[in-house]
Coordinates of N, CA and C in Angstrom, one line a residue:
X8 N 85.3 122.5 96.2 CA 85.8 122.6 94.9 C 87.3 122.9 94.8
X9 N 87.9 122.7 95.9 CA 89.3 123.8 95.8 C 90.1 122.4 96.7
X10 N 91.4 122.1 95.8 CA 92.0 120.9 96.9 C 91.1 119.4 96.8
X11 N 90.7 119.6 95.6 CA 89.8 118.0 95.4 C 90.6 116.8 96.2
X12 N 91.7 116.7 95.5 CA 92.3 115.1 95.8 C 92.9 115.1 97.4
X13 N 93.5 116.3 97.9 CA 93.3 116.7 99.3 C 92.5 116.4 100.3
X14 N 91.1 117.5 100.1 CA 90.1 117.0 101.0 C 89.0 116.0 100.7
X15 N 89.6 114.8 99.4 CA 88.9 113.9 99.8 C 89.9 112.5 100.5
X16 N 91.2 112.9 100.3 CA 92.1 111.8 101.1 C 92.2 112.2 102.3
X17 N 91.5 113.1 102.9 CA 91.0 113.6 104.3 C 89.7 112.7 104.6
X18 N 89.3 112.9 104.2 CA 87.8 112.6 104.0 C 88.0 110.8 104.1
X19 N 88.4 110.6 103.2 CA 88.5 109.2 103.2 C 89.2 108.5 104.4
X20 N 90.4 108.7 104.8 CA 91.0 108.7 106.0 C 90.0 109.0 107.2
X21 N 89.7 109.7 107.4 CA 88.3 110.4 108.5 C 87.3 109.4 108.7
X22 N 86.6 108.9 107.6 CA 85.8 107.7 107.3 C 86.0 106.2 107.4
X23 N 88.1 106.5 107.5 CA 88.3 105.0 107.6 C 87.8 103.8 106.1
X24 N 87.3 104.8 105.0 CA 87.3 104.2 103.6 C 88.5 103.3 102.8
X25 N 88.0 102.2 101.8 CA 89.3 102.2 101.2 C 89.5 102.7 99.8
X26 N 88.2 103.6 99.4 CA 88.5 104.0 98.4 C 87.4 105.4 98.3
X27 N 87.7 106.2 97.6 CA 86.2 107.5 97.1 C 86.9 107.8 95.7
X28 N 85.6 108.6 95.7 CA 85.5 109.4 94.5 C 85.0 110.7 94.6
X29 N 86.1 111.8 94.0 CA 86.3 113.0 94.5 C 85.3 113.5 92.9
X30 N 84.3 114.2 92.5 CA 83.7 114.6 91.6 C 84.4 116.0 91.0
X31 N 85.2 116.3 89.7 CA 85.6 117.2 89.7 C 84.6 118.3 88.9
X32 N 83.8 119.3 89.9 CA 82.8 120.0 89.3 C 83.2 120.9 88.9
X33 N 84.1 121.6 88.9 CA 85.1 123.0 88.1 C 85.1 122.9 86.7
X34 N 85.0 121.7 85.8 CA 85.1 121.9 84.9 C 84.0 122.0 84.2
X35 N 84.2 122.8 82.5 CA 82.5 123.0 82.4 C 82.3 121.7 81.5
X36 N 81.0 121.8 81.7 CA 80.2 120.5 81.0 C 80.1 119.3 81.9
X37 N 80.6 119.3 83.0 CA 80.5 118.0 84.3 C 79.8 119.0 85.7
X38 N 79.4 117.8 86.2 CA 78.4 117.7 87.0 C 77.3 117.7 87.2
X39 N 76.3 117.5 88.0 CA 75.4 117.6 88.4 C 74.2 117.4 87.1
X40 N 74.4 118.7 86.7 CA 73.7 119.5 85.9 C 73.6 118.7 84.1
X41 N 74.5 117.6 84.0 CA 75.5 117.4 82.9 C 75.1 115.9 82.5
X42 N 75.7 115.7 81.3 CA 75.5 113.9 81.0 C 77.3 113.0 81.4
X43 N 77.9 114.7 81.5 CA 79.1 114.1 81.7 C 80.6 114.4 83.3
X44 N 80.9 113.7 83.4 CA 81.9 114.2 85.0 C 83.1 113.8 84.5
X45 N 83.9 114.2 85.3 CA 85.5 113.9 85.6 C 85.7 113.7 86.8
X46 N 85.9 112.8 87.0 CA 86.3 112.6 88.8 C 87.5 112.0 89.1
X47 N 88.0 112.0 90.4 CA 89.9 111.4 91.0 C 89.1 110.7 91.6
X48 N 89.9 109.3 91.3 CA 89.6 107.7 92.0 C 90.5 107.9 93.3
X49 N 90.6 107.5 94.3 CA 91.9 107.6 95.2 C 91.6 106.3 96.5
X50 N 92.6 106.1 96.2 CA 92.6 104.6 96.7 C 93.6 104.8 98.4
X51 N 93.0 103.8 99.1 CA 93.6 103.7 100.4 C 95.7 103.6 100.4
X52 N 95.8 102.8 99.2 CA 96.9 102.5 99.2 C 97.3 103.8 98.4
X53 N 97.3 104.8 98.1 CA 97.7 105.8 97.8 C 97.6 106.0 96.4
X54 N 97.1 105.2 95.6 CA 97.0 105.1 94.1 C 95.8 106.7 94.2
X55 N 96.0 107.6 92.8 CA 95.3 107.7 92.3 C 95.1 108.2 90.7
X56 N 93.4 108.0 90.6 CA 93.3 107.7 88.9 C 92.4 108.9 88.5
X57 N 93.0 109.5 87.7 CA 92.4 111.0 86.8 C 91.2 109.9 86.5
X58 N 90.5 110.6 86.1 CA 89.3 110.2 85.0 C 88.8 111.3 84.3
X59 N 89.4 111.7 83.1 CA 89.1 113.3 82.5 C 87.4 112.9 82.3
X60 N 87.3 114.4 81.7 CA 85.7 114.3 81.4 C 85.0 113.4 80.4
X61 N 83.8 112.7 80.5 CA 83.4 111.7 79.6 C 82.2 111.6 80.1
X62 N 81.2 110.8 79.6 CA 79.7 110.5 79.5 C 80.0 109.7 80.9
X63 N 78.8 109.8 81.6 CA 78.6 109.5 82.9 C 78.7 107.7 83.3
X64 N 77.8 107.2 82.2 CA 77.9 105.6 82.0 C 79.5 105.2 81.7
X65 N 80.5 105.8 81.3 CA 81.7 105.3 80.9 C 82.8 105.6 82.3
X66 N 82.4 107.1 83.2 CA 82.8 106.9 84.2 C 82.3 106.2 86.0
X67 N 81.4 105.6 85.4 CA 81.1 104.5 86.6 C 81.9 102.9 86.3
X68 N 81.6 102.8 84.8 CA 82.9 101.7 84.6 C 84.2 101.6 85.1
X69 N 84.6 102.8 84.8 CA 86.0 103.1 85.8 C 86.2 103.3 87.5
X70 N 84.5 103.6 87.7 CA 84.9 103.7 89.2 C 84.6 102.3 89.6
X71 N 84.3 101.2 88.9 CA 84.0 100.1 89.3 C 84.9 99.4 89.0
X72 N 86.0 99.8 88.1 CA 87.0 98.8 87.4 C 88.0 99.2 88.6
X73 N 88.0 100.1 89.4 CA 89.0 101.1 90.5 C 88.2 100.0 92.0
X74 N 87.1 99.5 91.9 CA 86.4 98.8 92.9 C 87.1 97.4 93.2
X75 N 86.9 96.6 91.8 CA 87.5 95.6 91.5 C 88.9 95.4 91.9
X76 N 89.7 96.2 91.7 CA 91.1 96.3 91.3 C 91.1 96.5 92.9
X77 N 90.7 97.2 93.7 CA 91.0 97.4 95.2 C 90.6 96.1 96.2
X78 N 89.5 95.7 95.8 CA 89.2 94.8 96.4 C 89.9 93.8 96.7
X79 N 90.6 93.0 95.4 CA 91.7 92.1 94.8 C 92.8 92.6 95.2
X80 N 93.2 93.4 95.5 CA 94.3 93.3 96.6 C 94.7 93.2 98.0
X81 N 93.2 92.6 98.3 CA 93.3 93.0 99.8 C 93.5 91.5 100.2

């Protein structure tokens, strides 16, 4: 929970990924527990995308629209 966009561009790198998603559970009303998240998109090429908190179904749109968008550049 501490250093999100850090230890997942660790992580990612480590993995050899070209993209993750770091869940940000610190805030209240997201995660797990929740209908709603916030999560950092972070992309190989160094992009990354806030996603503030919102309903669960509208943040998989964006992690797929962040899928799209990566793929298409390669």
């Amino acid at each position: 929970t501490e250093n999100i966009e850090e230890n997942a561009k660790r992580k990612m790198e480590n993995k050899k990924l070209d993209i993750i998603v770091a869940n940000d559970v610190t805030l209240s009303g997201a995660g797990f527990h929740s209908e709603q998240n916030a999560v950092h998109i972070i992309t190989s090429d160094g992009r990354v995308i806030g996603v503030p908190l919102m309903h669960k179904d509208r943040v998989s749109d964006r992690v797929l629209d962040a899928i799209v968008k990566q793929r298409r550049g390669k």
